[in-house]
Coordinates of C-alpha atoms in Angstrom, one line a residue:
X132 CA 25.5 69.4 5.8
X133 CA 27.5 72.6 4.6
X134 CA 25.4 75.5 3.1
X135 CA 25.7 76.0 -0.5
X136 CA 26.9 79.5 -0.1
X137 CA 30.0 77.6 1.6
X138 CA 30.6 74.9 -1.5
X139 CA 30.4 77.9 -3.5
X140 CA 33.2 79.8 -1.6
X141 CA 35.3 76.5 -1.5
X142 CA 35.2 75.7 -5.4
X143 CA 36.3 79.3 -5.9
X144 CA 39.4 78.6 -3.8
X145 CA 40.0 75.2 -5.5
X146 CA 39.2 76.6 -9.1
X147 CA 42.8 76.5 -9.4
X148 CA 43.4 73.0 -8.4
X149 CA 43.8 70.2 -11.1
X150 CA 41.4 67.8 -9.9
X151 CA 38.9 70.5 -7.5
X152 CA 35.6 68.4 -7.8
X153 CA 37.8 65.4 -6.0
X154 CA 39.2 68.2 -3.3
X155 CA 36.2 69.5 -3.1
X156 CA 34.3 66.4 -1.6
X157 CA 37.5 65.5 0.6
X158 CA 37.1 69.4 2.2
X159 CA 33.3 69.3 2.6
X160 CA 33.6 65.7 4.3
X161 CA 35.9 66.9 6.7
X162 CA 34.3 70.2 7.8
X163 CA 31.0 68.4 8.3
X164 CA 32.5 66.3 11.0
X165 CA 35.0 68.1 12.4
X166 CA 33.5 71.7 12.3
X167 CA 36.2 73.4 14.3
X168 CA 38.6 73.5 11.5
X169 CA 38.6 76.6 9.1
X170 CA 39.7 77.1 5.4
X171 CA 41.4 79.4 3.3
X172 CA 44.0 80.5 0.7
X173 CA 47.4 81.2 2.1
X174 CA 51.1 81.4 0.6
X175 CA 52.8 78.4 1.6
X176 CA 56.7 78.8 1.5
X177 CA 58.4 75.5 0.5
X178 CA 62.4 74.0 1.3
X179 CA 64.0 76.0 -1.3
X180 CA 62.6 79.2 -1.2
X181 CA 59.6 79.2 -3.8
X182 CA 56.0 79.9 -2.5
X183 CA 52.3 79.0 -4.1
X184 CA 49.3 79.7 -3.1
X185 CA 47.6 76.6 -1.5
X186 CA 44.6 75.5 -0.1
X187 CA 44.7 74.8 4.3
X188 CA 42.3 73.9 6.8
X189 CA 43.2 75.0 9.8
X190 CA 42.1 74.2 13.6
X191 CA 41.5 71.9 16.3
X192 CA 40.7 67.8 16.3
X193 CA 39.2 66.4 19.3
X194 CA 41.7 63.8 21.0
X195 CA 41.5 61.3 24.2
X196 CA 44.2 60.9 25.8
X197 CA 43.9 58.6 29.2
X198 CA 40.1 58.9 29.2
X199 CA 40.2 63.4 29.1
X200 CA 39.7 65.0 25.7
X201 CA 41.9 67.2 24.6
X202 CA 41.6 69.7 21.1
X203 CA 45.0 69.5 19.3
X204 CA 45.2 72.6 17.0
X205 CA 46.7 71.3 13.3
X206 CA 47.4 72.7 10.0
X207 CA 46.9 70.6 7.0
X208 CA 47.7 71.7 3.7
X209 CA 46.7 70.5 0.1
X210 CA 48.9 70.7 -2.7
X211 CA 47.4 71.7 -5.8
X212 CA 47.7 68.2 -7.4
X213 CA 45.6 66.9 -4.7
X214 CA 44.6 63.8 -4.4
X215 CA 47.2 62.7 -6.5
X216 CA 50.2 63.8 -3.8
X217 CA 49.8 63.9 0.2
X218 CA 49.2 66.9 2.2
X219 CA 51.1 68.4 4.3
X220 CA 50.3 68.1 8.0
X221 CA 51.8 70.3 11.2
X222 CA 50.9 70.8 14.5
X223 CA 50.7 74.4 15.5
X224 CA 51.4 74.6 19.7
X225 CA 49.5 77.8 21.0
X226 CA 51.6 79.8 23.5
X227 CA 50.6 77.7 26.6
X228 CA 51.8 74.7 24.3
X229 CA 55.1 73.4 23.4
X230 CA 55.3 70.4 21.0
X231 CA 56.5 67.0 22.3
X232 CA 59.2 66.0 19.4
X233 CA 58.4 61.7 18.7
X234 CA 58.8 59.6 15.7
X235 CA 55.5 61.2 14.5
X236 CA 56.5 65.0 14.6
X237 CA 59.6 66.6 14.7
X238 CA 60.7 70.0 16.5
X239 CA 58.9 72.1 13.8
X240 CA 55.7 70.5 14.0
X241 CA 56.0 68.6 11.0
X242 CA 53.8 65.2 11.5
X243 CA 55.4 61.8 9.4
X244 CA 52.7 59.3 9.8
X245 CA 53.0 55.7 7.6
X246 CA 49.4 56.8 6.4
X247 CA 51.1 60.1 4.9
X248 CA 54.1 58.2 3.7
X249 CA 51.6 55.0 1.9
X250 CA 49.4 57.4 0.1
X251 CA 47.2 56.6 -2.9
X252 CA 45.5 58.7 -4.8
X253 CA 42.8 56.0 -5.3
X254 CA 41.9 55.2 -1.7
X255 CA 43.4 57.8 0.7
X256 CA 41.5 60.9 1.8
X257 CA 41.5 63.8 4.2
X258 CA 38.6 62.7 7.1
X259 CA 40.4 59.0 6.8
X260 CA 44.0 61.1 7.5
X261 CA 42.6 63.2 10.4
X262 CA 41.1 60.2 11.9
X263 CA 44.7 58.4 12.3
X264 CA 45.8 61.5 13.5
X265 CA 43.3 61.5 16.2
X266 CA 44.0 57.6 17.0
X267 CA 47.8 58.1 16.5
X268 CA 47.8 61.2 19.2
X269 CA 46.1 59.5 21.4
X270 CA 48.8 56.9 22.1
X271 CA 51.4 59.6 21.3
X272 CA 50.4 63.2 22.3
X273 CA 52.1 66.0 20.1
X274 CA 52.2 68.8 22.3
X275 CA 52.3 69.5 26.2
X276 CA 51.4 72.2 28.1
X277 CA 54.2 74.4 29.4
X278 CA 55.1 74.7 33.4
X279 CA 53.8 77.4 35.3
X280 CA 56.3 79.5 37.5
X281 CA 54.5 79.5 40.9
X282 CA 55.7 79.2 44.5
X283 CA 54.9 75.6 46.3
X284 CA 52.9 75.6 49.0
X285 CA 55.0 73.1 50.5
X286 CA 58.3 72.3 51.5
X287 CA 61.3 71.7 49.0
X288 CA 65.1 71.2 49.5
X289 CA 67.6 70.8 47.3
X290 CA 68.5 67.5 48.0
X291 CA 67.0 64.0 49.3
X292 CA 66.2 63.9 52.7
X293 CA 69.2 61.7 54.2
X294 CA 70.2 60.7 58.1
X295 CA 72.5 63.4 59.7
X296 CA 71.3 66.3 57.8
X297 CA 72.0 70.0 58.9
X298 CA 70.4 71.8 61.6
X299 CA 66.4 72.6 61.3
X300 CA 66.3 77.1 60.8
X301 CA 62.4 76.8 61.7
X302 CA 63.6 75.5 65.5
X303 CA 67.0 76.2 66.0
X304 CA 67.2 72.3 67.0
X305 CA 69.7 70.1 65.8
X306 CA 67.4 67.7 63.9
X307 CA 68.9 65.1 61.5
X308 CA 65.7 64.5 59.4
X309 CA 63.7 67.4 57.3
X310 CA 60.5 68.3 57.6
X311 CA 57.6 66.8 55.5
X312 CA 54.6 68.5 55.0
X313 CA 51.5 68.2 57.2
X314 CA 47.8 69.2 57.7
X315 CA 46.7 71.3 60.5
X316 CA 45.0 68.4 61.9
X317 CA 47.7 65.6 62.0
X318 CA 51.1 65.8 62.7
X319 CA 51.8 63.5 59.9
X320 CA 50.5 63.4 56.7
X321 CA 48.3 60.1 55.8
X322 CA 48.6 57.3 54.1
X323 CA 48.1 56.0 51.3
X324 CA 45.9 60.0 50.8
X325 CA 42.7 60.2 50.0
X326 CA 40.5 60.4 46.9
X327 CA 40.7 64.2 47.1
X328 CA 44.7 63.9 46.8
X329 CA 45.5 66.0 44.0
X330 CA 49.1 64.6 43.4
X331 CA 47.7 61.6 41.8
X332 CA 47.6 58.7 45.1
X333 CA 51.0 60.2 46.5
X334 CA 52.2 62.6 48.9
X335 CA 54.7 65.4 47.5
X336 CA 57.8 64.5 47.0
X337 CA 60.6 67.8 48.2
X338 CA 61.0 69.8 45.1
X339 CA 64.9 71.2 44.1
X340 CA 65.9 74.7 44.6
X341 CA 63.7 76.6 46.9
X342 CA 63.9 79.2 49.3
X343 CA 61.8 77.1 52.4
X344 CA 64.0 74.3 52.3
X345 CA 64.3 73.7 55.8
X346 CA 61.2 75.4 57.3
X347 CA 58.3 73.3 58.0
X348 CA 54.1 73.5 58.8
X349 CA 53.5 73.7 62.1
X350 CA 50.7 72.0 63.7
X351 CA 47.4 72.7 65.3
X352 CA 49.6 73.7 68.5
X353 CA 51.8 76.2 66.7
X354 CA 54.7 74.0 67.3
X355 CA 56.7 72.6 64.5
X356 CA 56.2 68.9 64.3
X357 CA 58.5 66.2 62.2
X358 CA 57.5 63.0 60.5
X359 CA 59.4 59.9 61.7
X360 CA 61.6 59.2 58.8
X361 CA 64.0 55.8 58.0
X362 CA 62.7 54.4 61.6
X363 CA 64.9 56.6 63.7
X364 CA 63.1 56.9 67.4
X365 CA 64.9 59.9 68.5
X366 CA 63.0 63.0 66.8
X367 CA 62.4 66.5 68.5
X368 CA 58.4 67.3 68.6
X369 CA 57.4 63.6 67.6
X370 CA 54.5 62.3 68.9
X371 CA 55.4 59.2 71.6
X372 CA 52.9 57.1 70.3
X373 CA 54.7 56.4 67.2
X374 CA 55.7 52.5 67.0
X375 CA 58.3 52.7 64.2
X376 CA 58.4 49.1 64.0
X377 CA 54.9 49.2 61.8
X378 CA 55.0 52.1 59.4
X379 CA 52.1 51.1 57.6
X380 CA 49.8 52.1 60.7
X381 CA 50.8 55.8 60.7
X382 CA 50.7 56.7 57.0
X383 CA 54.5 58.0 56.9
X384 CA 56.9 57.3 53.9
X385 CA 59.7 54.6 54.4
X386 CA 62.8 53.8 52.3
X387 CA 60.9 51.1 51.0
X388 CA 57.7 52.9 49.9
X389 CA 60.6 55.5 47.8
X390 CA 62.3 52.6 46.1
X391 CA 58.7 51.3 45.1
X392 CA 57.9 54.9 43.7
X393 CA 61.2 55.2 42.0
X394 CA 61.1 51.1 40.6
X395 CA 57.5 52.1 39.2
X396 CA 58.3 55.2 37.5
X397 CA 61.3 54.1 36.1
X398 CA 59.3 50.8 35.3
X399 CA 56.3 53.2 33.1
X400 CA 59.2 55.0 31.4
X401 CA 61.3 52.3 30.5
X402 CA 57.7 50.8 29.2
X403 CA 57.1 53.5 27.0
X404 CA 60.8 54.5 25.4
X405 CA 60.3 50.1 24.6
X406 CA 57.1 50.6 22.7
X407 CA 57.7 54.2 21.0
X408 CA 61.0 51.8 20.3
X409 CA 58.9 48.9 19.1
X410 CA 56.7 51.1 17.3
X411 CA 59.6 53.0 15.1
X412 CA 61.2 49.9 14.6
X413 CA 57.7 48.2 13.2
X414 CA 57.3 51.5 10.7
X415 CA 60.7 51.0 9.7
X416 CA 60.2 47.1 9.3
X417 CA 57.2 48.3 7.1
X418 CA 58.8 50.4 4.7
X419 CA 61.8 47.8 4.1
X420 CA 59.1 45.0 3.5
X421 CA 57.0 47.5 0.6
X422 CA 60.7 48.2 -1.0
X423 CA 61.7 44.6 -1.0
X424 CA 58.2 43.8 -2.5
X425 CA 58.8 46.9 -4.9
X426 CA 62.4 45.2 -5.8
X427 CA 61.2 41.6 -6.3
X428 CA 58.3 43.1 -8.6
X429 CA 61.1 45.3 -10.7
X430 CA 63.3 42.1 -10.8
X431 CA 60.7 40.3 -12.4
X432 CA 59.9 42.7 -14.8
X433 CA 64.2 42.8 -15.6
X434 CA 64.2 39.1 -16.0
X435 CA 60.9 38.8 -18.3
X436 CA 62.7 41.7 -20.6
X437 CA 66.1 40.0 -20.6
X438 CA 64.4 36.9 -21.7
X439 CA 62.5 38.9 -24.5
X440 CA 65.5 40.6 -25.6
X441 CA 67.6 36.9 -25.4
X442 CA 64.7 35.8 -28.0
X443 CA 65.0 39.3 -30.1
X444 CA 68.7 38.2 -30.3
X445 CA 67.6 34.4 -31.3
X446 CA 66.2 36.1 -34.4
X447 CA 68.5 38.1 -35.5
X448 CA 71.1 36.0 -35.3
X449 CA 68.6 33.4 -37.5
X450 CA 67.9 36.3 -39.9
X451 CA 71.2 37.6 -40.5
X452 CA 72.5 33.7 -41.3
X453 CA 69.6 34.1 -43.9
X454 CA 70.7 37.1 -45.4
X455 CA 75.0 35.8 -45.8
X456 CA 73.0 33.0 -47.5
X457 CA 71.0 35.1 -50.2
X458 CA 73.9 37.3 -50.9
X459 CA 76.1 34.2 -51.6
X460 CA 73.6 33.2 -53.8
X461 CA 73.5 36.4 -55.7
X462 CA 77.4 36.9 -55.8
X463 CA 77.2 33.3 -57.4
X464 CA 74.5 34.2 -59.4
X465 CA 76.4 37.4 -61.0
X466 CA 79.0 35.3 -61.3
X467 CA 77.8 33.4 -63.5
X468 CA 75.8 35.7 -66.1
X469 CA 79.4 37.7 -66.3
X470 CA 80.4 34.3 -67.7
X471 CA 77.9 33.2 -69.8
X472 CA 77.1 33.9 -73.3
X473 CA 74.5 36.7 -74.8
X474 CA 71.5 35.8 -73.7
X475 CA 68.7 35.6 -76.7
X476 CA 65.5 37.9 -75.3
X477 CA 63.0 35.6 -77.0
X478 CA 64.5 32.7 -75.1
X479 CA 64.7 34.7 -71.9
X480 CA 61.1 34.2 -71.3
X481 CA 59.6 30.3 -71.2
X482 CA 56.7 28.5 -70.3
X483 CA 55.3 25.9 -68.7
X484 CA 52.2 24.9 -71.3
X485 CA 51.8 25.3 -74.6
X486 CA 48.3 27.7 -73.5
X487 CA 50.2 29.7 -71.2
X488 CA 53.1 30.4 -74.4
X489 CA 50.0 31.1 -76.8
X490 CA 49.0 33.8 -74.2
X491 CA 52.4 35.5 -74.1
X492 CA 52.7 35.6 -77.9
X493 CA 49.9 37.2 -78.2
X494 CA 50.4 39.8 -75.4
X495 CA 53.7 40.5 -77.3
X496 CA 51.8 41.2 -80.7
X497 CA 49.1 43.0 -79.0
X498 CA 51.4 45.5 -77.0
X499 CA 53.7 45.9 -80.6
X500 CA 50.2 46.7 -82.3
X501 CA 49.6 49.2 -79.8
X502 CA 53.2 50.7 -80.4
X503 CA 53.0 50.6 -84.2
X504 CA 49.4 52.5 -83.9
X505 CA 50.8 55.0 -81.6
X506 CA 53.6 56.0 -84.2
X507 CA 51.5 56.0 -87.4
X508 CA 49.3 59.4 -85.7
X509 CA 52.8 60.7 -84.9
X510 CA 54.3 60.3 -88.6
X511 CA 50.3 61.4 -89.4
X512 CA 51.1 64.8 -87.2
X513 CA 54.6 65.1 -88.2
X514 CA 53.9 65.4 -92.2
X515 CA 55.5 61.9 -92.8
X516 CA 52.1 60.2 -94.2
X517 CA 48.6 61.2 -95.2
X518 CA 45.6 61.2 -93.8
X519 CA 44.5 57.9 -96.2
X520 CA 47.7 56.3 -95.7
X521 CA 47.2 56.5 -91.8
X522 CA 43.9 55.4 -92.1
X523 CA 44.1 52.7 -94.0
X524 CA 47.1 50.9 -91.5
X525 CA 45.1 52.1 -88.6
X526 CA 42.1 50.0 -89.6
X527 CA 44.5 46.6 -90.2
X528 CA 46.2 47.0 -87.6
X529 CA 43.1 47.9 -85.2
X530 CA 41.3 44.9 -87.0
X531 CA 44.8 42.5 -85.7
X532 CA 44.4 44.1 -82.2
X533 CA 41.0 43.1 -81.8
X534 CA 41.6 39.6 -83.0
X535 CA 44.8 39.6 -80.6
X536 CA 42.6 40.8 -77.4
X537 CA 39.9 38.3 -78.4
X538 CA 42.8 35.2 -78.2
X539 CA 44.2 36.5 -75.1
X540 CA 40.8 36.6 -73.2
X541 CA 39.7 33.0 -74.3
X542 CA 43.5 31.9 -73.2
X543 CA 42.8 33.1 -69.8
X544 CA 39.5 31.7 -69.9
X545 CA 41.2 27.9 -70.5
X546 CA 43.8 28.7 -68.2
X547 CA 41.5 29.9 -65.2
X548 CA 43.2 33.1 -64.5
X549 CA 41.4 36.2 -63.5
X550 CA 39.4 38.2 -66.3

């Protein structure tokens, strides 16, 4: 669990983030498991010169690597839009550390990972992120530790030990072979070694560009003894006993027992350049497969709009045929009132019924009553009539009205029309 003092001092870090509750869960999750990373506010320069103040948690995440577990310092940081775009992610090498450039991190530290490159908002986070990392690394370490300058304490020579080599400066005999290194104890050196072997189930190998090429250990005796080497017989200081015929008996290294070394190693690095190979070639096979799907999804949504606009184009065709049509019509129809005669207005109007032409005549009368009582109070007002002259049309022609109004509404009564 992290203290509430901590939440406290996170939110105030993320109070500038747009979604900070989300960011704040994702941060808490990860330092409660992985408690060797830290968190702060930093500047954070991007590509094209413009910096912003973002969010990081810094440190170490536990990693095995052949059965050892090693703590690979990282940076990852959150942009303020998190979750909604990926963070990013860097290895930072101390200075016994130098990073080992793959198809997961490139020469600045930069880690590309298909779990960085898939991201969803919805359903990534950061503990699921630094657990791939700690998976991913394990197959594919990031960094390596740099080599140490330090003398061997055995001997080295700048070249492979061949037949006919030159003369031995720790004797002053005119050896062919060069020495291999030895214990006080034996004059050659066993094998295959034992368990307590620090050079991993092999004797050293001579080492290029050292000063002791040709000097060698001596023995218990204080004389300088030689290993057999490529079955010769003749060799100053070797023991007698030797049967060179059977190799395997005295522990010494044979032609054969190099071109085994050399078939293996080359055999493990060939193996691994094949599956880094495989590997790349599997991301890359990934990302074409999520385009093509993204294609085939963004043809389908082309064709289904092409067909909608084909219909769109259906219809207005359709509707403009209509419209030629009704303009026809109405150029023959003004045609043919320029060429008719003047048109009678009481005949203008006709009905179907005799009830229906009862209703209009009376509408008509009824609207001209109206008319004629509205211009009796303006003669009234004007001076034109008296006040006894205006009332007495008023109440004839208000007595017509209602007798008009009364028709009308038992017409629309017979003729079921609304009241």
């Amino acid at each position: 669990m992290v203290p509430a003092a901590e939440e406290a001092q996170i939110a105030k870090l993320l109070a500038k983030y747009k979604h900070a509750n989300v960011t704040k869960k994702e941060v808490i999750d990860v330092i409660a498991h992985y408690r060797s990373l830290q968190y702060q506010l930093q500047k954070f320069v991007f590509n094209d010169g413009s910096s912003k103040d973002l969010f990081n948690l810094q440190g170490t995440i536990p990693v095995v690597y052949k059965n050892n577990t090693y703590y690979i310092p990282i940076c990852i940081w959150l942009m303020d839009t998190h979750p909604v775009n990926a963070p990013f992610c860097y290895v930072k090498p101390t200075q016994n550390m130098q990073i080992k450039v793959s198809m997961y991190v490139d020469h600045n530290g930069r880690i590309y990972l298909p779990y960085l490159h898939d991201w969803q908002p919805n359903s990534s986070d950061l503990l699921s992120l630094i657990q791939v990392m700690i998976v991913t690394f394990g197959e594919h370490p990031p960094v390596y530790s740099k080599p140490k300058e330090q003398v061997t304490p055995y001997p080295t020579t700048s070249f492979m030990p061949q037949p006919g080599g030159t003369q031995n400066t720790a004797t002053g005999s005119g050896n062919s072979y060069l020495p291999y290194p030895t214990n006080a104890a034996s004059a050659f050196p066993p094998y295959p070694p034992t368990a307590a072997n620090s050079f991993g189930g092999y004797p050293p190998y001579p080492v290029a560009n050292s000063a002791a090429a040709t000097a060698g250990p001596s023995s218990a005796s204080g004389a300088v003894t030689f290993p057999p080497y490529m079955n010769f017989s003749s060799v100053p200081g070797y023991n007698s006993g030797y049967n060179s015929s059977n190799p395997s008996t005295t522990g010494t290294i044979t032609e054969e027992h190099i071109k085994a070394s050399l078939v293996s190693a080359v055999e493990d690095k060939l193996r691994r350049r094949v599956q880094e190979k495989v590997n790349q070639c599997q991301a890359e096979i990934e990302a074409l497969n999520r385009t093509k799907q993204e294609l085939v999804e963004g043809s389908a949504k082309i064709d289904a709009i092409i067909l909608r606009l084909q219909r769109e184009e259906t219809d207005l065709e359709k509707n403009i045929n209509i419209l030629r049509d009704k303009e026809q019509e109405l150029e023959k129809n003004l045609e043919s009132l320029e060429n008719s005669d003047v048109i009678d207005p009481d005949e203008a109007v006709t009905t179907t019924a005799p009830l229906y032409k009862q209703l209009l005549n009376a509408y008509a009368e009824e609207a001209a009553t109206e008319d004629a009582i509205y211009y009796l109070g303006e003669a009234l007002r004007a001076g034109v009539i008296d006040l006894e002259t205006f009332l007495k049309h008023v109440r004839q022609l208000s007595r017509k009205q209602f007798l008009l109004r009364a028709i009308m509404q038992k017409c629309r009564q017979k003729a079921g029309l609304a009241g």
